[in-house]
């Protein structure tokens, strides 16, 4: 177990910078998710941590020791790839024990340890099976057990659940998180799935265009996004373009009251964001209430999305369903309220989502 520090890490491929001056600290025993769209640099960053790519600039430290140029096979890092990369001609037990046997551990000792790890990932009775006889979730567990066989200081996973179906993926997210907490291994997971990151991580690092946009706990990232990109990529948000005024934010003919301090000069273009579950279809409070027309109702089981046309533009309000939940119909005119303390305001000259 170890703490990992990245200092001013840059990766260039010719004239292209895939990773731009990243400074991060991964605390001992913490699970961190590197999250972002395809091409944002998260896998390149993971490969540099693993020793599979050399940084163009910067340093990597493990427990205070500079490992920037240390070869991958000397880092004692466990890694699970997207493809799992299991040997189909070997049994499950032989796959898990493979790195131990080629490292000089006796067959009996390697197999005993493999059986212990298979028990840990709930595959105790699967040791003699071939890889082709396993489901996707079972193969993933074998890959995890194999990566843990050498008791790694750091555990790295590159989109390990992307090949699984949605239900199994969510089950495996919980199982992997519980296993990581039990073992206490410093773990870094690369994913483009914000739900996966929110489920598993102690800390999320949101990346875009090779840069770190924000780093923090899942709750910080969701409720206090640093910019419009993060607000859009993590969860959902309604966005409106306007200008800063002394009394709030003007969007078209509407003046929105904002409770949070505004650090924008009057006339500055801004983007306003509000989460769908934070807006309300009522006029219980007088501030930021405007008429809206229901254009579509999307019933998702536990929640219902109400799509609206308003003077600010289109928006979505999310309602949790219950016995007393109101019923809305297309064409109905309703009041929509945007609570001042749930409005996020960002500079208007930055995009909500960067191009992938």
mmCIF file of C-alpha atoms in Angstrom:
data_model
loop_
_atom_site.group_PDB
_atom_site.id
_atom_site.type_symbol
_atom_site.label_atom_id
_atom_site.label_comp_id
_atom_site.label_asym_id
_atom_site.label_seq_id
_atom_site.Cartn_x
_atom_site.Cartn_y
_atom_site.Cartn_z
ATOM 1 C CA UNK A 1 0.000 0.000 0.000
ATOM 2 C CA UNK A 2 1.328 3.400 -0.916
ATOM 3 C CA UNK A 3 0.650 7.034 -1.694
ATOM 4 C CA UNK A 4 1.294 8.144 -5.268
ATOM 5 C CA UNK A 5 2.212 11.665 -6.395
ATOM 6 C CA UNK A 6 2.247 13.081 -9.930
ATOM 7 C CA UNK A 7 4.179 16.342 -10.312
ATOM 8 C CA UNK A 8 3.779 18.512 -13.425
ATOM 9 C CA UNK A 9 3.174 15.513 -15.719
ATOM 10 C CA UNK A 10 3.098 16.222 -19.466
ATOM 11 C CA UNK A 11 2.797 13.738 -22.340
ATOM 12 C CA UNK A 12 3.438 14.766 -25.922
ATOM 13 C CA UNK A 13 2.945 12.727 -29.075
ATOM 14 C CA UNK A 14 4.756 14.784 -31.673
ATOM 15 C CA UNK A 15 3.132 18.219 -31.702
ATOM 16 C CA UNK A 16 0.078 17.004 -29.747
ATOM 17 C CA UNK A 17 -0.103 17.285 -25.975
ATOM 18 C CA UNK A 18 -2.221 14.397 -24.722
ATOM 19 C CA UNK A 19 -1.694 15.298 -21.037
ATOM 20 C CA UNK A 20 -1.142 18.902 -19.950
ATOM 21 C CA UNK A 21 0.701 19.622 -16.672
ATOM 22 C CA UNK A 22 -1.108 17.324 -14.253
ATOM 23 C CA UNK A 23 -0.424 17.548 -10.518
ATOM 24 C CA UNK A 24 -2.231 14.912 -8.459
ATOM 25 C CA UNK A 25 -1.812 13.063 -5.184
ATOM 26 C CA UNK A 26 -3.423 9.651 -4.699
ATOM 27 C CA UNK A 27 -3.728 8.964 -0.982
ATOM 28 C CA UNK A 28 -2.819 5.596 0.451
ATOM 29 C CA UNK A 29 -5.805 3.241 0.425
ATOM 30 C CA UNK A 30 -7.938 5.618 -1.627
ATOM 31 C CA UNK A 31 -9.924 4.694 -4.749
ATOM 32 C CA UNK A 32 -9.682 7.438 -7.357
ATOM 33 C CA UNK A 33 -11.614 7.534 -10.633
ATOM 34 C CA UNK A 34 -10.083 9.265 -13.668
ATOM 35 C CA UNK A 35 -13.219 10.387 -15.469
ATOM 36 C CA UNK A 36 -13.752 12.071 -18.808
ATOM 37 C CA UNK A 37 -14.812 11.649 -22.439
ATOM 38 C CA UNK A 38 -12.871 9.605 -24.994
ATOM 39 C CA UNK A 39 -9.594 11.238 -25.929
ATOM 40 C CA UNK A 40 -9.325 13.378 -22.772
ATOM 41 C CA UNK A 41 -5.995 11.827 -21.695
ATOM 42 C CA UNK A 42 -7.134 9.623 -18.808
ATOM 43 C CA UNK A 43 -5.817 6.319 -20.223
ATOM 44 C CA UNK A 44 -2.538 7.955 -21.280
ATOM 45 C CA UNK A 45 -2.162 9.228 -17.723
ATOM 46 C CA UNK A 46 -2.840 5.745 -16.331
ATOM 47 C CA UNK A 47 -0.268 4.213 -18.704
ATOM 48 C CA UNK A 48 2.358 6.661 -17.451
ATOM 49 C CA UNK A 49 1.523 5.723 -13.876
ATOM 50 C CA UNK A 50 1.880 2.043 -14.821
ATOM 51 C CA UNK A 51 5.219 2.616 -16.564
ATOM 52 C CA UNK A 52 3.882 1.665 -19.999
ATOM 53 C CA UNK A 53 4.506 5.238 -21.262
ATOM 54 C CA UNK A 54 7.252 7.661 -20.260
ATOM 55 C CA UNK A 55 6.218 11.236 -19.392
ATOM 56 C CA UNK A 56 7.588 13.933 -21.682
ATOM 57 C CA UNK A 57 8.019 16.114 -18.587
ATOM 58 C CA UNK A 58 7.362 15.775 -14.877
ATOM 59 C CA UNK A 59 7.910 13.201 -12.154
ATOM 60 C CA UNK A 60 6.066 10.308 -10.503
ATOM 61 C CA UNK A 61 6.697 9.452 -6.859
ATOM 62 C CA UNK A 62 5.637 6.363 -4.897
ATOM 63 C CA UNK A 63 6.020 6.615 -1.119
ATOM 64 C CA UNK A 64 8.463 9.473 -1.688
ATOM 65 C CA UNK A 65 10.635 7.558 -4.187
ATOM 66 C CA UNK A 66 11.002 8.834 -7.756
ATOM 67 C CA UNK A 67 9.763 6.053 -10.062
ATOM 68 C CA UNK A 68 9.395 8.159 -13.214
ATOM 69 C CA UNK A 69 11.839 6.037 -15.240
ATOM 70 C CA UNK A 70 11.343 2.765 -13.370
ATOM 71 C CA UNK A 71 10.304 -0.001 -15.845
ATOM 72 C CA UNK A 72 6.739 -1.296 -15.543
ATOM 73 C CA UNK A 73 7.804 -4.784 -14.436
ATOM 74 C CA UNK A 74 9.650 -3.316 -11.443
ATOM 75 C CA UNK A 75 6.803 -1.131 -10.157
ATOM 76 C CA UNK A 76 4.827 -3.896 -8.469
ATOM 77 C CA UNK A 77 1.575 -2.477 -9.792
ATOM 78 C CA UNK A 78 -1.434 -4.662 -10.521
ATOM 79 C CA UNK A 79 -3.340 -3.798 -13.691
ATOM 80 C CA UNK A 80 -6.633 -4.924 -15.214
ATOM 81 C CA UNK A 81 -7.173 -4.010 -18.852
ATOM 82 C CA UNK A 82 -10.438 -3.480 -20.678
ATOM 83 C CA UNK A 83 -10.012 -6.800 -22.535
ATOM 84 C CA UNK A 84 -9.010 -8.738 -19.337
ATOM 85 C CA UNK A 85 -6.213 -10.457 -21.434
ATOM 86 C CA UNK A 86 -6.736 -13.910 -19.897
ATOM 87 C CA UNK A 87 -5.095 -17.062 -21.274
ATOM 88 C CA UNK A 88 -7.845 -19.245 -22.799
ATOM 89 C CA UNK A 89 -5.691 -22.417 -22.786
ATOM 90 C CA UNK A 90 -5.143 -22.220 -19.023
ATOM 91 C CA UNK A 91 -7.560 -22.974 -16.230
ATOM 92 C CA UNK A 92 -8.898 -20.247 -13.969
ATOM 93 C CA UNK A 93 -6.440 -21.246 -11.230
ATOM 94 C CA UNK A 94 -3.512 -21.312 -13.657
ATOM 95 C CA UNK A 95 -4.411 -17.834 -14.922
ATOM 96 C CA UNK A 96 -4.379 -16.414 -11.419
ATOM 97 C CA UNK A 97 -1.142 -18.211 -10.482
ATOM 98 C CA UNK A 98 0.654 -17.410 -13.762
ATOM 99 C CA UNK A 99 2.632 -14.356 -12.602
ATOM 100 C CA UNK A 100 3.706 -16.204 -9.455
ATOM 101 C CA UNK A 101 4.943 -19.331 -11.232
ATOM 102 C CA UNK A 102 6.969 -17.416 -13.817
ATOM 103 C CA UNK A 103 8.417 -15.427 -10.925
ATOM 104 C CA UNK A 104 9.851 -18.567 -9.336
ATOM 105 C CA UNK A 105 7.158 -19.407 -6.787
ATOM 106 C CA UNK A 106 6.591 -23.140 -6.449
ATOM 107 C CA UNK A 107 3.517 -24.540 -8.160
ATOM 108 C CA UNK A 108 1.936 -25.726 -4.910
ATOM 109 C CA UNK A 109 2.442 -22.356 -3.221
ATOM 110 C CA UNK A 110 1.217 -20.412 -6.280
ATOM 111 C CA UNK A 111 -1.885 -22.585 -6.581
ATOM 112 C CA UNK A 112 -2.658 -22.242 -2.877
ATOM 113 C CA UNK A 113 -2.472 -18.463 -3.154
ATOM 114 C CA UNK A 114 -4.587 -18.548 -6.318
ATOM 115 C CA UNK A 115 -7.273 -20.515 -4.472
ATOM 116 C CA UNK A 116 -7.240 -17.926 -1.662
ATOM 117 C CA UNK A 117 -7.699 -15.094 -4.171
ATOM 118 C CA UNK A 118 -10.452 -16.959 -6.012
ATOM 119 C CA UNK A 119 -12.255 -17.317 -2.702
ATOM 120 C CA UNK A 120 -11.802 -13.573 -2.188
ATOM 121 C CA UNK A 121 -13.508 -12.775 -5.529
ATOM 122 C CA UNK A 122 -16.227 -15.403 -4.930
ATOM 123 C CA UNK A 123 -14.957 -17.950 -7.468
ATOM 124 C CA UNK A 124 -13.761 -20.584 -5.005
ATOM 125 C CA UNK A 125 -15.223 -23.539 -6.919
ATOM 126 C CA UNK A 126 -14.186 -22.314 -10.403
ATOM 127 C CA UNK A 127 -10.445 -23.064 -10.250
ATOM 128 C CA UNK A 128 -10.488 -25.983 -12.688
ATOM 129 C CA UNK A 129 -12.694 -24.342 -15.317
ATOM 130 C CA UNK A 130 -11.450 -22.946 -18.619
ATOM 131 C CA UNK A 131 -11.814 -19.250 -19.347
ATOM 132 C CA UNK A 132 -14.245 -19.964 -22.187
ATOM 133 C CA UNK A 133 -16.659 -21.511 -19.695
ATOM 134 C CA UNK A 134 -17.041 -18.280 -17.701
ATOM 135 C CA UNK A 135 -19.436 -15.361 -18.002
ATOM 136 C CA UNK A 136 -18.178 -11.811 -18.538
ATOM 137 C CA UNK A 137 -18.476 -10.953 -14.864
ATOM 138 C CA UNK A 138 -16.623 -14.115 -13.840
ATOM 139 C CA UNK A 139 -13.797 -13.355 -16.275
ATOM 140 C CA UNK A 140 -13.480 -9.919 -14.803
ATOM 141 C CA UNK A 141 -13.116 -11.402 -11.326
ATOM 142 C CA UNK A 142 -10.384 -13.749 -12.595
ATOM 143 C CA UNK A 143 -8.524 -10.762 -14.068
ATOM 144 C CA UNK A 144 -8.817 -8.938 -10.741
ATOM 145 C CA UNK A 145 -7.578 -11.973 -8.781
ATOM 146 C CA UNK A 146 -4.621 -12.355 -11.158
ATOM 147 C CA UNK A 147 -3.691 -8.676 -10.748
ATOM 148 C CA UNK A 148 -3.819 -9.053 -6.959
ATOM 149 C CA UNK A 149 -1.663 -12.198 -6.911
ATOM 150 C CA UNK A 150 1.616 -10.308 -6.440
ATOM 151 C CA UNK A 151 0.191 -8.091 -3.687
ATOM 152 C CA UNK A 152 0.574 -4.834 -5.645
ATOM 153 C CA UNK A 153 1.354 -1.481 -4.055
ATOM 154 C CA UNK A 154 -1.072 0.207 -6.467
ATOM 155 C CA UNK A 155 -4.016 -1.324 -8.334
ATOM 156 C CA UNK A 156 -4.797 0.144 -11.795
ATOM 157 C CA UNK A 157 -7.942 -0.560 -13.823
ATOM 158 C CA UNK A 158 -8.556 0.717 -17.357
ATOM 159 C CA UNK A 159 -12.317 0.714 -18.144
ATOM 160 C CA UNK A 160 -12.599 -2.776 -16.600
ATOM 161 C CA UNK A 161 -16.390 -3.012 -16.846
ATOM 162 C CA UNK A 162 -17.101 -1.491 -20.259
ATOM 163 C CA UNK A 163 -17.679 -4.916 -21.870
ATOM 164 C CA UNK A 164 -20.332 -5.972 -19.337
ATOM 165 C CA UNK A 165 -24.083 -5.457 -19.707
ATOM 166 C CA UNK A 166 -25.640 -2.634 -17.698
ATOM 167 C CA UNK A 167 -27.059 -4.703 -14.810
ATOM 168 C CA UNK A 168 -23.905 -6.778 -14.337
ATOM 169 C CA UNK A 169 -21.753 -3.661 -14.613
ATOM 170 C CA UNK A 170 -23.571 -2.024 -11.686
ATOM 171 C CA UNK A 171 -23.293 -5.203 -9.594
ATOM 172 C CA UNK A 172 -19.559 -5.451 -10.302
ATOM 173 C CA UNK A 173 -18.999 -1.803 -9.413
ATOM 174 C CA UNK A 174 -20.297 -2.476 -5.908
ATOM 175 C CA UNK A 175 -18.368 -5.758 -5.589
ATOM 176 C CA UNK A 176 -15.098 -4.190 -6.713
ATOM 177 C CA UNK A 177 -15.547 -1.251 -4.345
ATOM 178 C CA UNK A 178 -16.231 -3.568 -1.390
ATOM 179 C CA UNK A 179 -13.157 -5.652 -2.292
ATOM 180 C CA UNK A 180 -10.963 -2.550 -2.526
ATOM 181 C CA UNK A 181 -12.186 -1.301 0.848
ATOM 182 C CA UNK A 182 -11.511 -4.709 2.376
ATOM 183 C CA UNK A 183 -7.940 -4.860 1.017
ATOM 184 C CA UNK A 184 -7.140 -1.157 1.456
ATOM 185 C CA UNK A 185 -5.104 -0.954 -1.759
ATOM 186 C CA UNK A 186 -4.440 2.404 -3.415
ATOM 187 C CA UNK A 187 -6.583 2.067 -6.551
ATOM 188 C CA UNK A 188 -7.005 4.129 -9.735
ATOM 189 C CA UNK A 189 -9.874 3.382 -12.130
ATOM 190 C CA UNK A 190 -10.205 4.913 -15.609
ATOM 191 C CA UNK A 191 -13.802 5.332 -16.765
ATOM 192 C CA UNK A 192 -15.977 7.481 -19.028
ATOM 193 C CA UNK A 193 -19.088 6.482 -17.025
ATOM 194 C CA UNK A 194 -19.937 9.159 -14.448
ATOM 195 C CA UNK A 195 -22.356 6.814 -12.653
ATOM 196 C CA UNK A 196 -19.549 4.273 -12.251
ATOM 197 C CA UNK A 197 -17.226 6.929 -10.858
ATOM 198 C CA UNK A 198 -19.882 8.207 -8.430
ATOM 199 C CA UNK A 199 -20.565 4.645 -7.227
ATOM 200 C CA UNK A 200 -16.995 3.538 -6.599
ATOM 201 C CA UNK A 201 -14.691 6.448 -5.922
ATOM 202 C CA UNK A 202 -13.482 8.235 -2.799
ATOM 203 C CA UNK A 203 -12.303 10.929 -5.204
ATOM 204 C CA UNK A 204 -13.056 11.785 -8.821
ATOM 205 C CA UNK A 205 -10.614 13.498 -11.168
ATOM 206 C CA UNK A 206 -12.548 14.989 -14.093
ATOM 207 C CA UNK A 207 -10.427 15.434 -17.235
ATOM 208 C CA UNK A 208 -10.957 17.191 -20.569
ATOM 209 C CA UNK A 209 -8.506 17.837 -23.404
ATOM 210 C CA UNK A 210 -5.580 16.510 -21.378
ATOM 211 C CA UNK A 211 -6.262 18.754 -18.381
ATOM 212 C CA UNK A 212 -7.692 18.178 -14.929
ATOM 213 C CA UNK A 213 -10.910 20.202 -14.725
ATOM 214 C CA UNK A 214 -11.703 19.342 -11.105
ATOM 215 C CA UNK A 215 -10.653 16.903 -8.404
ATOM 216 C CA UNK A 216 -12.778 16.155 -5.363
ATOM 217 C CA UNK A 217 -15.234 13.851 -3.646
ATOM 218 C CA UNK A 218 -18.262 12.675 -5.655
ATOM 219 C CA UNK A 219 -20.522 15.022 -3.673
ATOM 220 C CA UNK A 220 -18.215 18.006 -4.209
ATOM 221 C CA UNK A 221 -17.985 17.322 -7.932
ATOM 222 C CA UNK A 222 -21.761 16.989 -8.299
ATOM 223 C CA UNK A 223 -23.003 19.769 -6.017
ATOM 224 C CA UNK A 224 -20.120 22.230 -6.450
ATOM 225 C CA UNK A 225 -18.888 21.872 -10.053
ATOM 226 C CA UNK A 226 -15.846 24.012 -10.815
ATOM 227 C CA UNK A 227 -16.972 24.948 -14.324
ATOM 228 C CA UNK A 228 -19.620 24.367 -16.979
ATOM 229 C CA UNK A 229 -17.857 21.300 -18.379
ATOM 230 C CA UNK A 230 -17.964 19.500 -15.030
ATOM 231 C CA UNK A 231 -21.584 20.510 -14.408
ATOM 232 C CA UNK A 232 -22.542 19.066 -17.782
ATOM 233 C CA UNK A 233 -20.416 15.903 -17.680
ATOM 234 C CA UNK A 234 -21.338 14.866 -14.131
ATOM 235 C CA UNK A 235 -25.056 14.202 -13.964
ATOM 236 C CA UNK A 236 -27.446 16.458 -15.868
ATOM 237 C CA UNK A 237 -27.982 20.197 -15.929
ATOM 238 C CA UNK A 238 -30.139 22.807 -17.644
ATOM 239 C CA UNK A 239 -27.990 25.612 -19.107
ATOM 240 C CA UNK A 240 -28.973 29.195 -19.955
ATOM 241 C CA UNK A 241 -26.797 31.928 -21.460
ATOM 242 C CA UNK A 242 -27.107 35.415 -19.992
ATOM 243 C CA UNK A 243 -25.222 38.429 -18.640
ATOM 244 C CA UNK A 244 -24.249 39.456 -15.131
ATOM 245 C CA UNK A 245 -26.090 42.387 -13.560
ATOM 246 C CA UNK A 246 -25.937 44.028 -10.147
ATOM 247 C CA UNK A 247 -29.191 42.316 -9.144
ATOM 248 C CA UNK A 248 -28.468 38.866 -10.552
ATOM 249 C CA UNK A 249 -28.294 37.252 -13.990
ATOM 250 C CA UNK A 250 -30.326 38.447 -16.956
ATOM 251 C CA UNK A 251 -31.402 35.778 -19.428
ATOM 252 C CA UNK A 252 -33.381 37.439 -22.209
ATOM 253 C CA UNK A 253 -36.106 39.467 -20.505
ATOM 254 C CA UNK A 254 -35.864 37.475 -17.257
ATOM 255 C CA UNK A 255 -33.758 38.555 -14.276
ATOM 256 C CA UNK A 256 -32.708 35.553 -12.163
ATOM 257 C CA UNK A 257 -31.847 36.032 -8.504
ATOM 258 C CA UNK A 258 -28.745 34.115 -7.386
ATOM 259 C CA UNK A 259 -27.883 33.506 -3.732
ATOM 260 C CA UNK A 260 -24.217 32.591 -4.236
ATOM 261 C CA UNK A 261 -21.741 35.508 -4.484
ATOM 262 C CA UNK A 262 -21.122 36.566 -8.100
ATOM 263 C CA UNK A 263 -17.577 37.507 -9.065
ATOM 264 C CA UNK A 264 -18.488 38.858 -12.500
ATOM 265 C CA UNK A 265 -18.478 42.468 -13.667
ATOM 266 C CA UNK A 266 -21.841 43.771 -14.953
ATOM 267 C CA UNK A 267 -22.347 42.932 -18.608
ATOM 268 C CA UNK A 268 -20.067 39.871 -18.493
ATOM 269 C CA UNK A 269 -21.477 36.896 -20.477
ATOM 270 C CA UNK A 270 -22.248 33.988 -18.144
ATOM 271 C CA UNK A 271 -23.747 30.501 -18.222
ATOM 272 C CA UNK A 272 -26.308 29.519 -15.621
ATOM 273 C CA UNK A 273 -26.826 25.860 -14.693
ATOM 274 C CA UNK A 274 -29.475 24.172 -12.561
ATOM 275 C CA UNK A 275 -29.856 20.446 -11.896
ATOM 276 C CA UNK A 276 -33.221 18.990 -13.049
ATOM 277 C CA UNK A 277 -33.998 17.688 -9.555
ATOM 278 C CA UNK A 278 -33.353 21.111 -8.008
ATOM 279 C CA UNK A 279 -35.946 22.938 -10.136
ATOM 280 C CA UNK A 280 -39.622 22.694 -9.102
ATOM 281 C CA UNK A 281 -42.993 22.939 -10.812
ATOM 282 C CA UNK A 282 -44.645 25.246 -8.304
ATOM 283 C CA UNK A 283 -44.684 28.851 -7.121
ATOM 284 C CA UNK A 284 -44.205 28.095 -3.429
ATOM 285 C CA UNK A 285 -41.586 30.872 -3.273
ATOM 286 C CA UNK A 286 -41.794 34.084 -5.327
ATOM 287 C CA UNK A 287 -38.223 34.235 -6.663
ATOM 288 C CA UNK A 288 -37.311 32.974 -10.144
ATOM 289 C CA UNK A 289 -40.787 31.729 -11.069
ATOM 290 C CA UNK A 290 -41.821 31.792 -14.733
ATOM 291 C CA UNK A 291 -44.533 30.152 -16.855
ATOM 292 C CA UNK A 292 -43.717 26.967 -18.758
ATOM 293 C CA UNK A 293 -45.449 24.593 -21.168
ATOM 294 C CA UNK A 294 -45.088 20.821 -20.823
ATOM 295 C CA UNK A 295 -43.780 19.353 -24.111
ATOM 296 C CA UNK A 296 -42.950 15.777 -23.109
ATOM 297 C CA UNK A 297 -43.241 13.491 -20.081
ATOM 298 C CA UNK A 298 -40.680 10.712 -19.649
ATOM 299 C CA UNK A 299 -41.564 8.105 -17.032
ATOM 300 C CA UNK A 300 -38.431 6.313 -15.770
ATOM 301 C CA UNK A 301 -40.028 4.328 -12.955
ATOM 302 C CA UNK A 302 -38.719 5.889 -9.723
ATOM 303 C CA UNK A 303 -38.510 9.344 -11.315
ATOM 304 C CA UNK A 304 -40.363 11.276 -14.007
ATOM 305 C CA UNK A 305 -38.746 13.842 -16.333
ATOM 306 C CA UNK A 306 -40.954 16.795 -17.292
ATOM 307 C CA UNK A 307 -39.714 18.534 -20.462
ATOM 308 C CA UNK A 308 -40.655 22.205 -20.702
ATOM 309 C CA UNK A 309 -40.603 25.206 -23.002
ATOM 310 C CA UNK A 310 -39.908 28.461 -21.134
ATOM 311 C CA UNK A 311 -38.823 32.019 -21.842
ATOM 312 C CA UNK A 312 -35.301 30.902 -20.915
ATOM 313 C CA UNK A 313 -35.387 28.018 -23.388
ATOM 314 C CA UNK A 314 -35.983 24.308 -23.022
ATOM 315 C CA UNK A 315 -35.423 22.631 -19.668
ATOM 316 C CA UNK A 316 -36.077 19.413 -17.773
ATOM 317 C CA UNK A 317 -37.489 19.100 -14.251
ATOM 318 C CA UNK A 318 -37.092 15.761 -12.494
ATOM 319 C CA UNK A 319 -39.734 14.520 -10.056
ATOM 320 C CA UNK A 320 -39.330 11.609 -7.668
ATOM 321 C CA UNK A 321 -42.458 9.505 -7.889
ATOM 322 C CA UNK A 322 -44.701 8.603 -4.986
ATOM 323 C CA UNK A 323 -48.367 8.143 -4.241
ATOM 324 C CA UNK A 324 -48.878 11.908 -4.065
ATOM 325 C CA UNK A 325 -46.742 12.786 -7.104
ATOM 326 C CA UNK A 326 -48.484 15.305 -9.374
ATOM 327 C CA UNK A 327 -49.493 14.259 -12.888
ATOM 328 C CA UNK A 328 -48.533 16.494 -15.815
ATOM 329 C CA UNK A 329 -49.757 16.296 -19.394
ATOM 330 C CA UNK A 330 -48.371 17.596 -22.683
ATOM 331 C CA UNK A 331 -49.623 21.112 -23.453
ATOM 332 C CA UNK A 332 -50.284 21.960 -19.805
ATOM 333 C CA UNK A 333 -49.119 25.376 -18.568
ATOM 334 C CA UNK A 334 -47.296 25.209 -15.237
ATOM 335 C CA UNK A 335 -45.090 27.488 -13.116
ATOM 336 C CA UNK A 336 -41.410 26.488 -12.951
ATOM 337 C CA UNK A 337 -39.259 27.720 -10.076
ATOM 338 C CA UNK A 338 -35.454 27.911 -10.116
ATOM 339 C CA UNK A 339 -34.337 28.186 -6.465
ATOM 340 C CA UNK A 340 -31.700 30.962 -6.181
ATOM 341 C CA UNK A 341 -29.430 28.876 -3.939
ATOM 342 C CA UNK A 342 -29.263 26.043 -6.514
ATOM 343 C CA UNK A 343 -28.138 28.117 -9.490
ATOM 344 C CA UNK A 344 -24.521 27.706 -10.610
ATOM 345 C CA UNK A 345 -23.003 30.557 -12.609
ATOM 346 C CA UNK A 346 -19.941 30.136 -14.851
ATOM 347 C CA UNK A 347 -18.096 32.328 -17.371
ATOM 348 C CA UNK A 348 -20.049 32.480 -20.616
ATOM 349 C CA UNK A 349 -17.005 32.094 -22.862
ATOM 350 C CA UNK A 350 -16.326 28.471 -21.848
ATOM 351 C CA UNK A 351 -18.213 25.514 -23.361
ATOM 352 C CA UNK A 352 -20.407 23.214 -21.302
ATOM 353 C CA UNK A 353 -18.907 20.154 -22.982
ATOM 354 C CA UNK A 354 -15.515 20.060 -24.644
ATOM 355 C CA UNK A 355 -15.265 18.157 -27.904
ATOM 356 C CA UNK A 356 -14.137 14.556 -27.566
#
